[in-house]
Amino acid sequence: MSEHARKLVASYYQKLWSDDVEEALSQYLSPSYLEHQYTAAFSAEGLKDYINIRRQSATDHKVVIHHTLSEGDLVFLMAEEKLGGDVDYARAEMFRLEGDLIVEHWGAEVLDDKNRKNPNGTFDGAQVNRDVDHAAQFGARFEAWDQRGFDGQELDVFDISRIPEYKQHSPKGGDGLDGLVSILSKAKAAGIKTSMTCFRTLCDGDFVVSHRLYDTEPTHPLMNRIYTFDMFRLDAEGRAVEHWDVMNPVPSADYLARM
C-alpha cells in the first residue's frame, strides 16, 4: 500500500493547492475527515478557505513537494510553499488514510528564514533510501534517546544519538551538536524544565519523522508550546546524521487540545 498511498497523497496535495481545491476535497477526503490544523479552523471547509487565501495573497504562488514518506496508514510530506519575492514557507503535512480516502490531517508551516546559521538549505539534503531499514530498526530507540535528552535533560545522550558532523537543515541551528546542547544547557542551568511529547512517529527506509510538542516551565522564549515535525536521517548504527524540521508555535492551550 505504501507506494500507492504516497502517490495518492501527493496527487491530492498538488490538486489541493490549485484551482481544483474543491474537487480535491470531494475526491480524496473521507466524510469522517478530521482536520487538526488550527489555521484551517479545524475543518475541511476551513482548509479550503485557508488554501484560497494563501494562493490569492501571493504574486507567484507555487508548492513543491521535497520529501514523501510513509508507514502503515500514515503519509508524510515536506513541501516548500513559494509566495514570490523570495518569501518561502516550509510545510510539514501528515495524513492518515483508510483505503483510498484521507481521514485525518495534521500540519504545520514556518517562514523559511534566509538568515541562516548553517550553510545548508531547508529543502536540500539526502532523499530516503528504502534499500535499508535503519528507521524501523532504530526509530524507537532514537525516540527514547530524545525523550531522555529533552524531557529528562540528560544532555550527554545527544553525543550518542547524533554523529559529531550532524547536518542541520533548520535555518535556526548550526551544524553539529553545539547549538542544540547550548540552548538546552542554558535552560537547565536557569532552572527551566524542558518537555518533549511525541504524538506519533513514521519510519521509512533510513528516515524517521517524529510529530512532537516541545514546551518549557517556566516559559522559555525559544521553546514555548512548539508544535513540531522533526525529520531525521539515521545511519546504520541508528544515529542521526541529518535533520529537518517545521516548528509552529501554538497560540493557546485550547487550540493545542484539538491538534
mmCIF file with all atom_site columns, C-alpha atoms in Angstrom, residues 13 27 29 41 61 75 117 150 155 157 192 203 216 220 259:
data_model
loop_
_atom_site.group_PDB
_atom_site.id
_atom_site.type_symbol
_atom_site.label_atom_id
_atom_site.label_alt_id
_atom_site.label_comp_id
_atom_site.label_asym_id
_atom_site.label_entity_id
_atom_site.label_seq_id
_atom_site.pdbx_PDB_ins_code
_atom_site.Cartn_x
_atom_site.Cartn_y
_atom_site.Cartn_z
_atom_site.occupancy
_atom_site.B_iso_or_equiv
_atom_site.pdbx_formal_charge
_atom_site.auth_seq_id
_atom_site.auth_comp_id
_atom_site.auth_asym_id
_atom_site.auth_atom_id
_atom_site.pdbx_PDB_model_num
ATOM 1  C CA . TYR A 1 13  ? -1.781  17.777 -2.317 1.00 0.00 ? 13  TYR A CA 1
ATOM 2  C CA . GLN A 1 27  ? -12.419 13.339 -4.311 1.00 0.00 ? 27  GLN A CA 1
ATOM 3  C CA . LEU A 1 29  ? -11.373 13.247 1.792  1.00 0.00 ? 29  LEU A CA 1
ATOM 4  C CA . ALA A 1 41  ? -10.242 26.263 11.502 1.00 0.00 ? 41  ALA A CA 1
ATOM 5  C CA . HIS A 1 61  ? 2.241   31.013 -5.712 1.00 0.00 ? 61  HIS A CA 1
ATOM 6  C CA . VAL A 1 75  ? 1.937   9.505  4.783  1.00 0.00 ? 75  VAL A CA 1
ATOM 7  C CA . LYS A 1 117 ? 23.043  29.658 10.949 1.00 0.00 ? 117 LYS A CA 1
ATOM 8  C CA . PHE A 1 150 ? 14.812  16.816 26.026 1.00 0.00 ? 150 PHE A CA 1
ATOM 9  C CA . LEU A 1 155 ? 22.260  16.255 27.710 1.00 0.00 ? 155 LEU A CA 1
ATOM 10 C CA . VAL A 1 157 ? 22.652  11.457 25.427 1.00 0.00 ? 157 VAL A CA 1
ATOM 11 C CA . ILE A 1 192 ? 13.839  25.761 33.229 1.00 0.00 ? 192 ILE A CA 1
ATOM 12 C CA . CYS A 1 203 ? 9.639   5.148  9.861  1.00 0.00 ? 203 CYS A CA 1
ATOM 13 C CA . THR A 1 216 ? 9.096   24.619 28.980 1.00 0.00 ? 216 THR A CA 1
ATOM 14 C CA . HIS A 1 220 ? 11.480  29.780 27.574 1.00 0.00 ? 220 HIS A CA 1
ATOM 15 C CA . MET A 1 259 ? -4.219  19.456 17.263 1.00 0.00 ? 259 MET A CA 1
#
